[in-house]
Amino acid sequence: MNKKLPIGQRIVIYVILTLICLICIVPIITVVSISLSTDLVIFKEGYGILPKGFTFGAYEYALKDLEAILRSYGVSIFVTVVGCVAGLILNSMMAYVLSRKDYRFQKQLTIFLLIPMVLSGGMVPTYIWITKYLHLKNTIWVLILPMLIVPWFIILLRTFFSQIPSSLMEAATVDGASEMTIFVKIVLPLAKPALATVGMFITLNYWNDWFLPLMYIDNNELYNLQYRLYMMMRDVQEMIKNVSVSGMGISVADLPTESMRMAMCVIAAGPMLVVFPFFQKYFVKGLTVGGVKG
């Protein structure tokens, strides 16, 4: 039977856990508060948990071109969903092959896989390869394919797969199951924690990416959400610079800067805050179990 901790120890644990929760929650509340505050009050009084000079001005400015924002949301959602599903399938299939001890080229392929984790082909060769040979510039696929295979995710999944008892696979083989049947009906159901963990990482990679559209997208309709917000923030910075240089009758304090930055954080991070709880119960288990054995 489990013995209950003394009341004093339980109080200490509750206090520590409460402090940890506050450390995690207070920054989020502060970001939302700043996004609902006026810049003039922020400059005078600083940041706070409660909004100062309550206003939706930053959101009104950020969402003034609502059609473009919704289109960018659609691009980000499409890229994230397709990239996550395809990435999980391809990374897990390669990880399964590497986890099989009877695979003849296991060591060689593992070494080959580790090379990109240390060395990179460089930005210029990558740009030439994607634009001149693959002809992916200004297509939706250029936002998906470059990040589809990640060696570290394969290593994490391979480590998890290798801990599944080989007797299960041997029994399935004796019963006449093919490798694909073993992979789909035995390995994947047992690897839900690792798949959820890697899926969360892949989702964050795609959702937060702004560099690929910066490099390869010139078509305004293919901007994802992060790059759209980056462009808007750059426009605000240009406005501030032009106002300060030209001496126009507009106060720099009237232009949304700090509040707009935080409003963009809320707009961009909101969907991830909704998605994360669905991965949470698998997240820690997938990291710990998948990282125990090399």
Tab-separated table of C-alpha atoms in Angstrom:
chain	number	residue	atom	x	y	z
A	1	MET	CA	0.000	0.000	0.000
A	2	ASN	CA	1.150	3.526	-0.721
A	3	LYS	CA	1.971	5.460	2.419
A	4	LYS	CA	0.709	9.027	2.508
A	5	LEU	CA	3.269	11.766	2.939
A	6	PRO	CA	3.106	13.885	6.103
A	7	ILE	CA	0.981	17.023	5.811
A	8	GLY	CA	4.061	19.264	6.007
A	9	GLN	CA	5.756	17.581	3.036
A	10	ARG	CA	2.560	17.695	1.005
A	11	ILE	CA	2.198	21.429	1.641
A	12	VAL	CA	5.786	22.011	0.502
A	13	ILE	CA	5.171	19.973	-2.684
A	14	TYR	CA	1.928	21.864	-3.410
A	15	VAL	CA	3.665	25.209	-2.908
A	16	ILE	CA	6.512	24.211	-5.241
A	17	LEU	CA	4.094	22.960	-7.913
A	18	THR	CA	2.014	26.152	-7.586
A	19	LEU	CA	5.133	28.272	-8.080
A	20	ILE	CA	6.100	26.241	-11.152
A	21	CYS	CA	2.599	26.718	-12.588
A	22	LEU	CA	2.789	30.458	-11.967
A	23	ILE	CA	6.204	30.625	-13.657
A	24	CYS	CA	4.632	29.003	-16.726
A	25	ILE	CA	1.321	30.902	-16.728
A	26	VAL	CA	2.345	34.447	-15.730
A	27	PRO	CA	4.413	35.103	-18.912
A	28	ILE	CA	1.435	34.067	-21.068
A	29	ILE	CA	-0.907	36.333	-19.105
A	30	THR	CA	1.620	39.172	-19.365
A	31	VAL	CA	1.853	38.785	-23.161
A	32	VAL	CA	-1.945	38.957	-23.473
A	33	SER	CA	-2.030	41.942	-21.100
A	34	ILE	CA	0.564	43.880	-23.103
A	35	SER	CA	-1.303	43.142	-26.335
A	36	LEU	CA	-4.394	44.809	-24.819
A	37	SER	CA	-2.501	47.858	-23.556
A	38	THR	CA	-1.593	51.134	-25.247
A	39	ASP	CA	2.049	51.703	-26.088
A	40	LEU	CA	2.071	55.134	-24.462
A	41	VAL	CA	1.073	53.691	-21.069
A	42	ILE	CA	3.525	50.792	-21.495
A	43	PHE	CA	6.392	53.235	-22.123
A	44	LYS	CA	5.447	55.259	-19.028
A	45	GLU	CA	4.533	52.508	-16.540
A	46	GLY	CA	6.173	49.364	-17.920
A	47	TYR	CA	4.732	45.890	-18.308
A	48	GLY	CA	2.129	44.398	-15.999
A	49	ILE	CA	-0.136	41.406	-15.522
A	50	LEU	CA	-3.240	43.566	-15.996
A	51	PRO	CA	-3.803	45.648	-19.163
A	52	LYS	CA	-2.909	49.343	-18.894
A	53	GLY	CA	-4.987	51.669	-21.022
A	54	PHE	CA	-7.176	48.822	-22.243
A	55	THR	CA	-7.533	48.776	-26.027
A	56	PHE	CA	-7.911	46.409	-28.956
A	57	GLY	CA	-5.881	48.736	-31.171
A	58	ALA	CA	-3.025	46.286	-31.717
A	59	TYR	CA	-5.426	43.543	-32.817
A	60	GLU	CA	-7.338	45.964	-35.043
A	61	TYR	CA	-4.090	46.918	-36.777
A	62	ALA	CA	-2.863	43.311	-37.032
A	63	LEU	CA	-6.213	42.116	-38.391
A	64	LYS	CA	-6.996	45.058	-40.642
A	65	ASP	CA	-6.382	42.846	-43.681
A	66	LEU	CA	-8.441	39.972	-42.304
A	67	GLU	CA	-8.663	38.162	-45.650
A	68	ALA	CA	-4.857	37.962	-45.920
A	69	ILE	CA	-4.530	36.775	-42.317
A	70	LEU	CA	-7.142	34.039	-42.834
A	71	ARG	CA	-5.426	32.975	-46.047
A	72	SER	CA	-2.102	32.768	-44.198
A	73	TYR	CA	-3.812	30.751	-41.463
A	74	GLY	CA	-5.035	28.356	-44.147
A	75	VAL	CA	-1.533	28.004	-45.605
A	76	SER	CA	-0.031	27.361	-42.163
A	77	ILE	CA	-2.706	24.822	-41.254
A	78	PHE	CA	-2.333	22.966	-44.566
A	79	VAL	CA	1.466	22.912	-44.362
A	80	THR	CA	1.440	21.853	-40.701
A	81	VAL	CA	-1.117	19.064	-41.117
A	82	VAL	CA	0.353	17.629	-44.325
A	83	GLY	CA	3.924	18.022	-43.069
A	84	CYS	CA	3.136	16.404	-39.716
A	85	VAL	CA	1.336	13.403	-41.220
A	86	ALA	CA	3.882	12.834	-44.003
A	87	GLY	CA	6.799	13.485	-41.645
A	88	LEU	CA	5.542	10.979	-39.087
A	89	ILE	CA	5.035	8.325	-41.767
A	90	LEU	CA	8.455	8.748	-43.388
A	91	ASN	CA	10.460	9.257	-40.180
A	92	SER	CA	8.803	6.322	-38.437
A	93	MET	CA	9.294	3.998	-41.419
A	94	MET	CA	13.006	4.778	-41.581
A	95	ALA	CA	13.300	4.500	-37.794
A	96	TYR	CA	11.657	1.072	-37.890
A	97	VAL	CA	14.168	-0.148	-40.467
A	98	LEU	CA	17.067	1.097	-38.333
A	99	SER	CA	15.618	-0.500	-35.210
A	100	ARG	CA	15.651	-3.990	-36.738
A	101	LYS	CA	18.818	-5.784	-35.611
A	102	ASP	CA	18.569	-8.173	-38.543
A	103	TYR	CA	18.859	-5.327	-41.059
A	104	ARG	CA	22.165	-5.795	-42.849
A	105	PHE	CA	23.105	-2.134	-43.332
A	106	GLN	CA	21.910	-0.838	-39.977
A	107	LYS	CA	25.245	0.656	-38.860
A	108	GLN	CA	26.113	2.144	-42.249
A	109	LEU	CA	22.725	3.803	-42.639
A	110	THR	CA	22.873	5.144	-39.073
A	111	ILE	CA	26.264	6.755	-39.761
A	112	PHE	CA	24.925	8.179	-43.028
A	113	LEU	CA	21.966	9.582	-41.096
A	114	LEU	CA	24.181	11.225	-38.474
A	115	ILE	CA	26.226	13.182	-41.039
A	116	PRO	CA	23.497	15.830	-41.698
A	117	MET	CA	23.166	16.335	-37.938
A	118	VAL	CA	26.768	17.605	-37.872
A	119	LEU	CA	27.350	18.979	-41.363
A	120	SER	CA	25.115	21.059	-43.620
A	121	GLY	CA	25.209	21.498	-47.368
A	122	GLY	CA	25.027	25.271	-46.957
A	123	MET	CA	22.441	27.861	-47.867
A	124	VAL	CA	23.586	28.565	-51.430
A	125	PRO	CA	23.748	24.926	-52.640
A	126	THR	CA	20.410	24.249	-50.959
A	127	TYR	CA	18.820	27.261	-52.660
A	128	ILE	CA	20.194	26.229	-56.074
A	129	TRP	CA	19.032	22.636	-55.590
A	130	ILE	CA	15.495	23.620	-54.570
A	131	THR	CA	14.979	26.368	-57.167
A	132	LYS	CA	16.967	25.251	-60.219
A	133	TYR	CA	16.681	21.474	-60.052
A	134	LEU	CA	13.536	20.710	-58.050
A	135	HIS	CA	11.671	23.829	-59.315
A	136	LEU	CA	9.852	24.250	-56.008
A	137	LYS	CA	10.105	28.034	-55.693
A	138	ASN	CA	6.729	29.729	-55.199
A	139	THR	CA	4.945	26.433	-54.588
A	140	ILE	CA	3.273	25.225	-51.418
A	141	TRP	CA	5.535	22.166	-51.397
A	142	VAL	CA	8.669	24.202	-50.744
A	143	LEU	CA	7.239	24.879	-47.282
A	144	ILE	CA	6.860	21.139	-46.616
A	145	LEU	CA	9.550	19.057	-48.305
A	146	PRO	CA	12.756	20.635	-46.877
A	147	MET	CA	11.729	19.768	-43.297
A	148	LEU	CA	10.059	16.443	-44.021
A	149	ILE	CA	12.939	14.227	-42.845
A	150	VAL	CA	14.751	15.150	-39.624
A	151	PRO	CA	17.594	12.819	-38.492
A	152	TRP	CA	17.088	13.551	-34.799
A	153	PHE	CA	13.435	12.510	-34.988
A	154	ILE	CA	14.474	9.269	-36.697
A	155	ILE	CA	17.011	8.550	-33.944
A	156	LEU	CA	14.410	9.239	-31.257
A	157	LEU	CA	11.863	6.917	-32.873
A	158	ARG	CA	14.474	4.252	-33.593
A	159	THR	CA	15.475	4.206	-29.917
A	160	PHE	CA	11.844	3.751	-28.902
A	161	PHE	CA	11.179	1.050	-31.510
A	162	SER	CA	14.268	-0.903	-30.449
A	163	GLN	CA	12.798	-1.325	-26.957
A	164	ILE	CA	9.717	-3.139	-28.247
A	165	PRO	CA	10.169	-6.883	-27.496
A	166	SER	CA	11.454	-8.659	-30.584
A	167	SER	CA	9.419	-11.716	-29.560
A	168	LEU	CA	6.251	-9.898	-30.663
A	169	MET	CA	7.639	-9.417	-34.159
A	170	GLU	CA	8.966	-12.975	-34.325
A	171	ALA	CA	5.567	-14.350	-33.321
A	172	ALA	CA	3.879	-12.211	-35.972
A	173	THR	CA	6.380	-13.415	-38.577
A	174	VAL	CA	5.649	-17.038	-37.680
A	175	ASP	CA	1.943	-16.316	-38.160
A	176	GLY	CA	2.700	-15.070	-41.675
A	177	ALA	CA	2.600	-11.314	-41.093
A	178	SER	CA	4.561	-9.136	-43.514
A	179	GLU	CA	6.937	-6.371	-42.412
A	180	MET	CA	4.341	-3.737	-43.257
A	181	THR	CA	1.718	-5.572	-41.189
A	182	ILE	CA	4.099	-5.788	-38.238
A	183	PHE	CA	4.938	-2.109	-38.569
A	184	VAL	CA	1.325	-0.914	-38.832
A	185	LYS	CA	-0.466	-3.284	-36.450
A	186	ILE	CA	2.187	-3.951	-33.803
A	187	VAL	CA	4.929	-1.308	-33.763
A	188	LEU	CA	2.910	1.863	-34.335
A	189	PRO	CA	0.183	1.153	-31.719
A	190	LEU	CA	2.890	0.454	-29.109
A	191	ALA	CA	4.792	3.617	-30.054
A	192	LYS	CA	2.036	6.182	-29.480
A	193	PRO	CA	4.035	8.175	-26.857
A	194	ALA	CA	7.043	8.504	-29.169
A	195	LEU	CA	4.874	9.288	-32.191
A	196	ALA	CA	2.960	11.951	-30.254
A	197	THR	CA	6.208	13.524	-29.060
A	198	VAL	CA	7.769	13.620	-32.512
A	199	GLY	CA	4.449	14.768	-33.967
A	200	MET	CA	4.440	17.702	-31.564
A	201	PHE	CA	7.980	18.661	-32.551
A	202	ILE	CA	7.142	18.417	-36.263
A	203	THR	CA	3.998	20.495	-35.752
A	204	LEU	CA	5.964	23.231	-33.980
A	205	ASN	CA	8.647	23.199	-36.683
A	206	TYR	CA	6.125	23.769	-39.455
A	207	TRP	CA	3.890	26.181	-37.584
A	208	ASN	CA	6.736	28.440	-36.406
A	209	ASP	CA	8.672	28.447	-39.669
A	210	TRP	CA	9.164	31.785	-41.398
A	211	PHE	CA	12.571	31.219	-43.012
A	212	LEU	CA	11.414	28.999	-45.889
A	213	PRO	CA	8.858	31.538	-47.177
A	214	LEU	CA	11.467	34.265	-46.766
A	215	MET	CA	13.843	32.318	-49.023
A	216	TYR	CA	11.532	30.711	-51.567
A	217	ILE	CA	8.149	32.473	-51.653
A	218	ASP	CA	7.445	35.663	-53.598
A	219	ASN	CA	3.736	35.001	-54.116
A	220	ASN	CA	1.734	36.953	-51.544
A	221	GLU	CA	-1.000	34.287	-51.491
A	222	LEU	CA	1.449	31.601	-50.308
A	223	TYR	CA	2.720	33.484	-47.238
A	224	ASN	CA	2.233	31.438	-44.087
A	225	LEU	CA	1.080	33.045	-40.846
A	226	GLN	CA	4.514	33.534	-39.283
A	227	TYR	CA	5.955	35.207	-42.352
A	228	ARG	CA	2.838	37.361	-42.784
A	229	LEU	CA	3.217	38.628	-39.203
A	230	TYR	CA	6.934	39.161	-39.749
A	231	MET	CA	6.169	41.308	-42.803
A	232	MET	CA	3.611	43.331	-40.855
A	233	MET	CA	6.055	43.968	-38.024
A	234	ARG	CA	8.702	45.008	-40.529
A	235	ASP	CA	6.231	47.487	-42.054
A	236	VAL	CA	5.587	48.993	-38.617
A	237	GLN	CA	9.324	49.383	-38.024
A	238	GLU	CA	9.659	51.119	-41.399
A	239	MET	CA	6.788	53.463	-40.503
A	240	ILE	CA	8.470	54.365	-37.216
A	241	LYS	CA	11.762	55.037	-38.975
A	242	ASN	CA	10.117	57.185	-41.653
A	243	VAL	CA	8.127	59.168	-39.093
A	244	SER	CA	11.197	59.857	-36.942
A	245	VAL	CA	13.269	60.897	-39.983
A	246	SER	CA	10.699	63.015	-41.823
A	247	GLY	CA	9.270	64.707	-38.746
A	248	MET	CA	5.653	64.173	-39.817
A	249	GLY	CA	2.867	65.229	-37.492
A	250	ILE	CA	2.481	61.683	-36.180
A	251	SER	CA	3.790	60.654	-32.766
A	252	VAL	CA	5.901	57.520	-32.675
A	253	ALA	CA	4.136	56.610	-29.442
A	254	ASP	CA	0.833	56.466	-31.357
A	255	LEU	CA	2.130	53.684	-33.590
A	256	PRO	CA	1.629	50.136	-32.252
A	257	THR	CA	4.981	48.526	-31.502
A	258	GLU	CA	5.185	46.620	-28.223
A	259	SER	CA	1.463	45.892	-28.047
A	260	MET	CA	1.430	44.775	-31.676
A	261	ARG	CA	4.381	42.429	-31.119
A	262	MET	CA	2.505	40.766	-28.298
A	263	ALA	CA	-0.750	40.698	-30.277
A	264	MET	CA	1.106	38.871	-33.034
A	265	CYS	CA	2.442	36.396	-30.474
A	266	VAL	CA	-1.112	35.707	-29.324
A	267	ILE	CA	-2.374	35.338	-32.907
A	268	ALA	CA	0.481	33.001	-33.852
A	269	ALA	CA	0.714	30.957	-30.649
A	270	GLY	CA	-2.994	30.614	-29.909
A	271	PRO	CA	-3.595	27.466	-32.016
A	272	MET	CA	-0.540	25.742	-30.524
A	273	LEU	CA	-1.818	26.390	-26.995
A	274	VAL	CA	-5.004	24.577	-28.009
A	275	VAL	CA	-3.174	21.670	-29.665
A	276	PHE	CA	-0.557	21.055	-26.971
A	277	PRO	CA	-2.892	19.526	-24.301
A	278	PHE	CA	-3.755	16.675	-26.700
A	279	PHE	CA	-0.056	15.733	-26.883
A	280	GLN	CA	0.747	16.393	-23.237
A	281	LYS	CA	-0.037	12.971	-21.763
A	282	TYR	CA	2.336	11.295	-24.233
A	283	PHE	CA	4.955	14.039	-24.314
A	284	VAL	CA	7.050	13.281	-21.205
A	285	LYS	CA	6.813	9.516	-21.631
A	286	GLY	CA	7.902	9.734	-25.257
A	287	LEU	CA	10.951	11.819	-24.385
A	288	THR	CA	12.073	9.763	-21.396
A	289	VAL	CA	11.467	6.304	-22.820
A	290	GLY	CA	12.838	7.262	-26.213
A	291	GLY	CA	15.976	8.793	-24.734
A	292	VAL	CA	16.987	6.064	-22.273
A	293	LYS	CA	18.850	3.810	-24.609
A	294	GLY	CA	21.147	4.878	-27.429
